[in-house]
Coordinates of C-alpha atoms in Angstrom, one line a residue:
M1024 CA 126.0 158.1 86.2
L1025 CA 125.9 157.2 89.8
I1026 CA 124.9 153.6 89.0
L1027 CA 127.7 153.4 86.4
N1028 CA 130.3 154.7 88.9
I1029 CA 129.3 152.2 91.5
A1030 CA 129.3 149.3 89.0
A1031 CA 132.7 150.3 87.8
I1032 CA 134.2 150.4 91.3
L1033 CA 132.6 147.1 92.2
L1034 CA 133.8 145.4 89.0
T1035 CA 137.3 146.8 89.4
L1036 CA 137.6 145.6 93.0
S1037 CA 136.1 142.2 92.1
A1038 CA 138.7 141.8 89.3
L1039 CA 141.5 142.9 91.5
F1040 CA 140.5 140.6 94.4
A1041 CA 140.0 137.7 92.0
Y1042 CA 143.5 138.3 90.6
I1043 CA 145.1 138.4 94.1
N1044 CA 143.3 135.3 95.1
H1045 CA 144.3 133.4 92.0
R1046 CA 147.9 134.6 91.9
F1047 CA 148.9 134.4 95.5
I1048 CA 146.2 132.6 97.7
G1049 CA 144.6 129.9 95.7
L1050 CA 141.3 129.6 97.6
P1051 CA 138.0 128.9 95.7
T1052 CA 137.3 132.2 93.9
T1053 CA 134.1 133.2 95.8
I1054 CA 135.6 132.4 99.2
G1055 CA 138.9 134.0 98.4
V1056 CA 137.4 137.3 97.1
M1057 CA 135.1 137.5 100.1
L1058 CA 138.0 137.1 102.6
I1059 CA 140.1 139.6 100.7
A1060 CA 137.1 142.0 100.8
L1061 CA 136.8 141.4 104.5
V1062 CA 140.5 142.2 105.1
F1063 CA 140.1 145.3 102.8
S1064 CA 137.2 146.4 104.9
L1065 CA 139.1 145.9 108.2
L1066 CA 142.1 147.9 106.8
I1067 CA 139.8 150.8 105.9
S1068 CA 138.3 150.7 109.4
L1069 CA 141.8 150.6 110.9
A1070 CA 142.8 153.6 108.8
G1071 CA 139.7 155.4 110.3
W1072 CA 140.8 154.5 113.8
F1073 CA 144.2 156.0 113.1
G1074 CA 142.7 159.3 111.9
F1075 CA 142.6 158.7 108.2
T1076 CA 138.8 159.1 108.1
G1077 CA 138.6 160.0 104.4
F1078 CA 138.9 156.4 103.2
E1079 CA 136.3 155.0 105.6
G1080 CA 133.9 157.9 105.0
T1081 CA 134.1 157.5 101.2
A1082 CA 133.7 153.7 101.4
E1083 CA 130.7 154.0 103.7
Q1084 CA 129.1 156.6 101.5
L1085 CA 129.5 154.4 98.4
L1086 CA 128.1 151.3 100.2
S1087 CA 125.2 153.2 101.7
Q1088 CA 124.1 154.0 98.0
I1089 CA 123.9 150.3 97.3
D1090 CA 120.7 148.7 98.4
F1091 CA 121.9 145.1 98.9
N1092 CA 118.4 143.7 99.2
V1093 CA 117.3 145.3 95.9
T1094 CA 120.6 144.5 94.1
L1095 CA 120.5 140.8 94.9
M1096 CA 116.7 140.0 95.2
N1097 CA 115.6 142.1 92.2
G1098 CA 118.8 142.1 90.2
M1099 CA 121.5 139.3 90.5
L1100 CA 119.3 136.5 91.8
S1101 CA 117.3 135.8 88.6
F1102 CA 120.6 135.4 86.6
L1103 CA 122.2 133.2 89.2
L1104 CA 119.2 131.0 89.8
F1105 CA 118.7 130.5 86.0
A1106 CA 122.4 129.7 85.5
G1107 CA 122.2 127.1 88.3
A1108 CA 119.0 125.5 87.2
L1109 CA 120.2 125.3 83.6
H1110 CA 122.5 122.4 84.3
V1111 CA 120.4 120.3 86.6
S1112 CA 119.0 117.2 85.0
L1113 CA 115.2 116.8 85.3
N1114 CA 115.6 113.0 85.1
D1115 CA 118.1 113.0 88.0
L1116 CA 115.9 115.5 89.8
S1117 CA 112.8 113.3 89.4
K1118 CA 114.6 110.4 91.1
Q1119 CA 115.1 112.5 94.2
K1120 CA 111.8 114.5 94.0
W1121 CA 110.3 113.3 97.3
L1122 CA 113.5 114.0 99.3
I1123 CA 114.0 117.4 97.7
L1124 CA 110.3 118.2 98.3
L1125 CA 110.4 117.3 101.9
L1126 CA 113.7 119.1 102.5
A1127 CA 112.5 122.3 100.8
T1128 CA 109.1 122.4 102.6
I1129 CA 108.9 120.4 105.9
G1130 CA 112.7 120.9 106.5
V1131 CA 112.5 124.7 106.0
C1132 CA 109.4 125.0 108.3
I1133 CA 111.0 122.8 111.0
S1134 CA 114.2 124.8 110.9
T1135 CA 112.4 128.1 110.9
A1136 CA 110.4 127.2 114.1
V1137 CA 113.3 125.6 116.0
V1138 CA 115.8 128.3 115.2
G1139 CA 113.3 131.0 115.9
F1140 CA 112.4 129.6 119.4
L1141 CA 116.0 128.7 120.4
S1142 CA 117.4 132.1 119.2
F1143 CA 114.7 133.9 121.2
T1144 CA 115.7 131.9 124.3
L1145 CA 119.4 132.7 123.7
L1146 CA 118.8 136.4 123.2
S1147 CA 116.6 136.6 126.3
A1148 CA 119.3 134.9 128.3
L1149 CA 121.9 137.4 127.1
G1150 CA 119.6 140.3 128.0
I1151 CA 119.0 141.3 124.4
N1152 CA 115.3 142.3 123.9
V1153 CA 114.2 140.9 120.6
S1154 CA 110.5 139.8 120.2
L1155 CA 109.6 136.2 119.4
V1156 CA 108.1 137.0 116.0
Y1157 CA 111.4 138.7 114.9
C1158 CA 113.3 135.6 116.0
F1159 CA 111.0 133.6 113.8
L1160 CA 111.9 136.0 111.0
F1161 CA 115.5 135.2 111.7
G1162 CA 114.7 131.5 111.6
A1163 CA 113.0 132.0 108.2
L1164 CA 115.9 133.9 106.6
I1165 CA 118.7 131.7 108.0
S1166 CA 117.0 128.3 107.4
P1167 CA 117.0 128.0 103.6
T1168 CA 120.4 127.2 102.1
D1169 CA 121.7 129.8 99.6
P1170 CA 121.7 128.3 96.0
I1171 CA 124.4 130.7 94.9
A1172 CA 126.9 129.6 97.6
V1173 CA 125.9 125.9 97.3
M1174 CA 126.1 125.8 93.5
A1175 CA 129.5 127.5 93.5
T1176 CA 130.8 124.8 95.9
V1177 CA 129.1 121.8 94.3
K1178 CA 130.7 122.5 91.0
R1179 CA 134.2 121.8 92.2
L1180 CA 133.6 118.9 94.6
G1181 CA 133.6 116.0 92.1
I1182 CA 130.9 114.2 94.0
S1183 CA 128.4 111.6 92.6
K1184 CA 125.7 112.8 90.2
E1185 CA 123.0 111.6 92.6
L1186 CA 124.4 113.5 95.5
E1187 CA 125.1 116.7 93.4
T1188 CA 121.5 116.7 92.2
T1189 CA 120.1 116.3 95.7
I1190 CA 122.2 119.2 97.0
A1191 CA 121.6 121.5 94.1
G1192 CA 117.9 120.7 93.8
E1193 CA 117.3 121.2 97.5
S1194 CA 119.1 124.6 97.5
L1195 CA 117.3 125.8 94.4
F1196 CA 113.9 125.1 95.7
N1197 CA 114.2 125.7 99.4
D1198 CA 115.4 129.2 98.7
G1199 CA 112.0 130.1 97.1
V1200 CA 110.1 128.4 99.8
G1201 CA 112.2 130.1 102.5
V1202 CA 111.4 133.5 101.0
V1203 CA 107.7 132.7 101.0
V1204 CA 107.9 131.7 104.7
F1205 CA 109.8 134.9 105.4
L1206 CA 107.2 137.0 103.7
V1207 CA 104.4 135.3 105.6
I1208 CA 106.0 136.1 109.0
L1209 CA 107.0 139.6 107.8
S1210 CA 103.3 140.3 107.0
L1211 CA 102.5 139.3 110.6
V1212 CA 105.1 141.8 111.8
Q1213 CA 103.8 144.6 109.5
N1214 CA 100.1 144.1 109.9
P1215 CA 99.3 141.7 112.9
D1216 CA 95.6 142.6 112.9
A1217 CA 95.0 141.4 109.3
F1218 CA 96.9 138.1 109.9
S1219 CA 94.9 134.9 109.6
L1220 CA 95.1 131.3 108.4
S1221 CA 93.3 132.2 105.2
H1222 CA 95.7 135.0 104.6
V1223 CA 98.7 132.6 105.1
L1224 CA 97.2 130.0 102.7
H1225 CA 96.4 132.7 100.1
L1226 CA 99.9 134.1 100.2
F1227 CA 101.5 130.6 100.0
L1228 CA 99.3 129.7 97.0
V1229 CA 99.9 132.9 95.1
E1230 CA 103.7 133.0 95.9
A1231 CA 104.8 129.4 95.7
V1232 CA 102.2 127.6 93.6
G1233 CA 101.8 130.7 91.4
G1234 CA 105.6 130.7 90.9
V1235 CA 105.6 127.1 89.7
V1236 CA 102.7 127.7 87.3
F1237 CA 104.2 131.0 86.0
G1238 CA 107.6 129.3 85.5
L1239 CA 105.9 126.5 83.5
I1240 CA 104.3 129.0 81.3
L1241 CA 107.5 131.1 80.9
G1242 CA 109.4 127.9 80.1
A1243 CA 106.9 126.9 77.4
I1244 CA 107.1 130.3 75.8
G1245 CA 110.8 130.2 75.9
Y1246 CA 110.9 126.7 74.3
Y1247 CA 108.6 127.8 71.5
L1248 CA 110.7 130.9 70.7
L1249 CA 114.0 129.0 70.8
K1250 CA 112.6 126.2 68.6
T1251 CA 111.5 128.6 65.8
V1252 CA 115.0 130.2 65.4
D1253 CA 118.5 128.9 64.7
N1254 CA 120.9 131.7 65.6
Y1255 CA 122.9 131.5 68.8
M1256 CA 123.1 135.3 69.3
V1257 CA 119.3 135.6 69.0
E1258 CA 118.8 132.6 71.3
I1259 CA 121.1 134.0 74.0
L1260 CA 119.2 137.3 73.8
L1261 CA 116.0 135.4 74.2
S1262 CA 117.3 133.6 77.2
L1263 CA 118.2 137.0 78.8
A1264 CA 114.8 138.4 78.0
I1265 CA 113.1 135.3 79.5
V1266 CA 115.2 135.7 82.8
M1267 CA 114.9 139.5 83.1
G1268 CA 111.5 140.0 81.8
G1269 CA 110.1 136.9 83.4
Y1270 CA 111.5 137.6 86.9
T1271 CA 110.3 141.2 86.8
L1272 CA 106.8 140.2 85.7
A1273 CA 106.6 137.5 88.4
M1274 CA 107.4 140.1 91.1
Q1275 CA 104.8 142.4 89.6
I1276 CA 102.0 139.8 89.8
H1277 CA 103.2 138.8 93.3
T1278 CA 104.2 135.3 92.5
S1279 CA 107.6 133.9 93.6
G1280 CA 110.3 135.1 91.2
P1281 CA 113.0 132.7 92.5
I1282 CA 110.7 129.7 92.1
A1283 CA 109.5 130.7 88.6
I1284 CA 113.0 131.3 87.3
V1285 CA 114.2 127.9 88.7
V1286 CA 111.3 126.1 87.0
T1287 CA 112.0 128.0 83.7
G1288 CA 115.7 127.2 83.9
L1289 CA 115.0 123.5 84.4
L1290 CA 112.7 123.5 81.4
I1291 CA 115.1 125.5 79.1
G1292 CA 118.1 123.5 80.3
N1293 CA 116.5 120.1 79.7
I1294 CA 113.6 120.2 77.1
A1295 CA 114.7 123.2 75.1
R1296 CA 118.4 122.2 75.2
D1297 CA 117.6 118.8 73.7
R1298 CA 114.9 119.7 71.3
A1299 CA 115.2 123.3 70.3
M1300 CA 119.0 124.1 70.1
S1301 CA 121.8 123.2 67.8
D1302 CA 125.2 122.0 69.1
K1303 CA 126.7 125.4 68.4
T1304 CA 123.9 127.2 70.3
R1305 CA 124.3 124.9 73.3
E1306 CA 128.0 125.6 73.5
H1307 CA 127.6 129.3 73.3
L1308 CA 124.6 129.4 75.6
D1309 CA 126.5 127.3 78.2
N1310 CA 129.6 129.5 78.0
F1311 CA 127.6 132.7 78.2
W1312 CA 125.6 131.7 81.3
E1313 CA 128.7 130.2 82.9
L1314 CA 130.5 133.5 82.5
I1315 CA 127.5 135.5 83.9
D1316 CA 127.3 133.1 86.8
E1317 CA 131.1 133.4 87.6
I1318 CA 131.1 137.3 87.3
L1319 CA 128.0 137.9 89.4
N1320 CA 129.2 135.4 92.1
V1321 CA 132.4 137.2 92.5
V1322 CA 130.8 140.6 92.7
L1323 CA 128.2 139.3 95.1
F1324 CA 130.8 137.9 97.5
V1325 CA 132.9 141.0 97.2
L1326 CA 129.8 143.0 98.3
I1327 CA 129.3 140.6 101.3
G1328 CA 132.8 141.2 102.4
L1329 CA 132.5 145.0 102.1
E1330 CA 129.1 145.3 103.8
I1331 CA 130.7 144.9 107.2
L1332 CA 131.7 148.6 106.9
I1333 CA 128.1 149.8 107.3
L1334 CA 127.0 147.3 110.0
E1335 CA 126.3 148.4 113.4
I1336 CA 128.9 146.5 115.5
N1337 CA 128.1 145.5 119.1
A1338 CA 130.1 143.0 121.1
S1339 CA 127.1 141.4 122.7
W1340 CA 125.4 141.0 119.3
I1341 CA 128.5 139.4 118.0
I1342 CA 128.6 136.9 120.9
A1343 CA 124.9 136.2 120.2
G1344 CA 125.8 135.5 116.6
L1345 CA 128.6 133.1 117.5
L1346 CA 126.4 131.3 120.0
V1347 CA 123.6 130.9 117.5
I1348 CA 125.9 129.1 115.1
P1349 CA 125.6 125.7 116.8
I1350 CA 121.8 126.3 117.0
V1351 CA 121.6 126.8 113.2
V1352 CA 123.9 123.8 112.4
G1353 CA 122.2 121.5 114.9
T1354 CA 118.8 122.5 113.6
R1355 CA 120.0 121.9 110.0
L1356 CA 121.0 118.4 111.2
L1357 CA 117.5 117.9 112.6
S1358 CA 115.7 119.3 109.6
V1359 CA 117.5 117.1 107.0
G1360 CA 117.8 114.0 109.3
V1361 CA 114.1 113.6 110.1
P1362 CA 113.0 113.5 106.4
I1363 CA 115.9 111.3 105.3
Q1364 CA 115.5 108.8 108.0
G1365 CA 111.8 108.6 107.2
L1366 CA 112.4 108.0 103.5
R1367 CA 115.1 105.4 104.2
L1368 CA 112.3 103.1 105.0
L1369 CA 111.3 103.3 101.3
K1370 CA 114.6 103.6 99.5
P1371 CA 118.3 103.6 100.1
F1372 CA 120.4 106.8 100.1
P1373 CA 124.2 107.4 99.7
P1374 CA 126.2 106.9 102.9
H1375 CA 126.8 110.0 105.1
L1376 CA 124.1 112.0 103.2
I1377 CA 122.8 113.6 106.4
K1378 CA 126.3 114.8 107.4
I1379 CA 127.0 116.1 103.8
L1380 CA 123.7 118.0 103.6
T1381 CA 124.1 119.4 107.2
W1382 CA 127.6 120.8 106.4
G1383 CA 126.7 121.6 102.8
G1384 CA 123.8 123.8 103.9
L1385 CA 125.6 127.1 103.1
R1386 CA 124.1 130.4 103.9
G1387 CA 125.0 133.5 101.8
G1388 CA 123.8 136.7 100.3
I1389 CA 120.1 135.8 100.2
S1390 CA 120.1 135.6 104.1
V1391 CA 121.8 139.0 104.3
A1392 CA 119.4 140.5 101.7
L1393 CA 116.3 139.2 103.6
A1394 CA 117.7 140.5 107.0
L1395 CA 118.1 144.0 105.3
S1396 CA 114.5 143.9 104.2
M1397 CA 113.2 143.8 107.8
P1398 CA 111.7 147.0 109.2
A1399 CA 114.5 149.4 110.3
G1400 CA 115.2 149.5 114.0
F1401 CA 116.9 147.9 116.9
E1402 CA 115.7 144.3 116.2
R1403 CA 116.8 144.4 112.6
D1404 CA 120.3 145.7 113.6
V1405 CA 120.7 142.8 116.1
L1406 CA 119.5 140.1 113.7
L1407 CA 121.4 141.6 110.7
L1408 CA 124.7 141.3 112.6
M1409 CA 123.8 137.8 113.8
T1410 CA 123.0 136.8 110.2
Y1411 CA 126.3 138.2 109.0
V1412 CA 128.2 136.1 111.6
V1413 CA 126.4 132.9 110.6
V1414 CA 126.9 133.6 106.9
L1415 CA 130.7 134.2 107.3
F1416 CA 131.0 131.0 109.4
S1417 CA 129.0 129.0 106.9
I1418 CA 131.0 130.1 103.8
I1419 CA 134.4 130.1 105.4
V1420 CA 134.4 127.3 107.9

């Protein structure tokens, strides 16, 4: 009953905020509802400062019962990644495969190292005692772009197909790689004595490569099942089962669920769509997953806006968050600029690609969820608030 009550409150607030934004403000839905949720949170806090503590206490109690990390990483993420990958063309993706591969691997690793070291230097200068390994954790969680935020923005930009595929493909894959890098560093934090190069390579192979292989197997099974039936209701149910069951199984066997679901979504959205679905099924499947995508996006961004109520606020940590913004943006410029300039020797790219990818590298709920998964303590509180500041800047500005 508790889960039902929380879901009812979140959906009601999401619908109300979406209505207010559409009716009176007119911002893109995800940005609009997040801003309204932020204002709503600030009004609740102001009410608490003026002695009306009942509102703030009730809101904090409700939010404390929502595990943001579990809700996103083990709940919403599989649906959102599948919905995003479903409409990315494999043909277009293959044309940009080397750029996407470099940005999602070398780019993420460069960014993790540079942001980690510079944020450690910044925090030390401000007198905030956060260890270097935790700063590398911050670099890992803030470096990958959030596919949820990116895909929501790309849909309404009206940019060229080539550029859209590059942005979407990079965000879908660097998310999975970023989570793997984060888990490697987190294992160092939790068990430094057992950490070794062989351990890192094993974890990478199991998580990243295993995720790709499992996604291929899952996609092949999905293709076979969809090909042997011609009923759009059954086929939509099968797609739901593939996403929910596949993601859960991937997490149980310790492969990367995000990578597996992206690969599965690409196979279902291209091969199965062309060879195993009727026109009627394609239309219904697209409408269903578009609706799921829009609803969960709105709920997620409302949650991001409300989470500020349960953050530990400290002025010096906010200053650190604001000062780390140019570090994150500048490092993003470096991590996309180096691979693109190298590949420009082999093939041409659209003009201003580096600028677009730099400013299009949005951070969102995944960064917040990863920050929340760090071990509880002073260092997590500092880095969580800094993450929140970067995410708000990224989405709004």
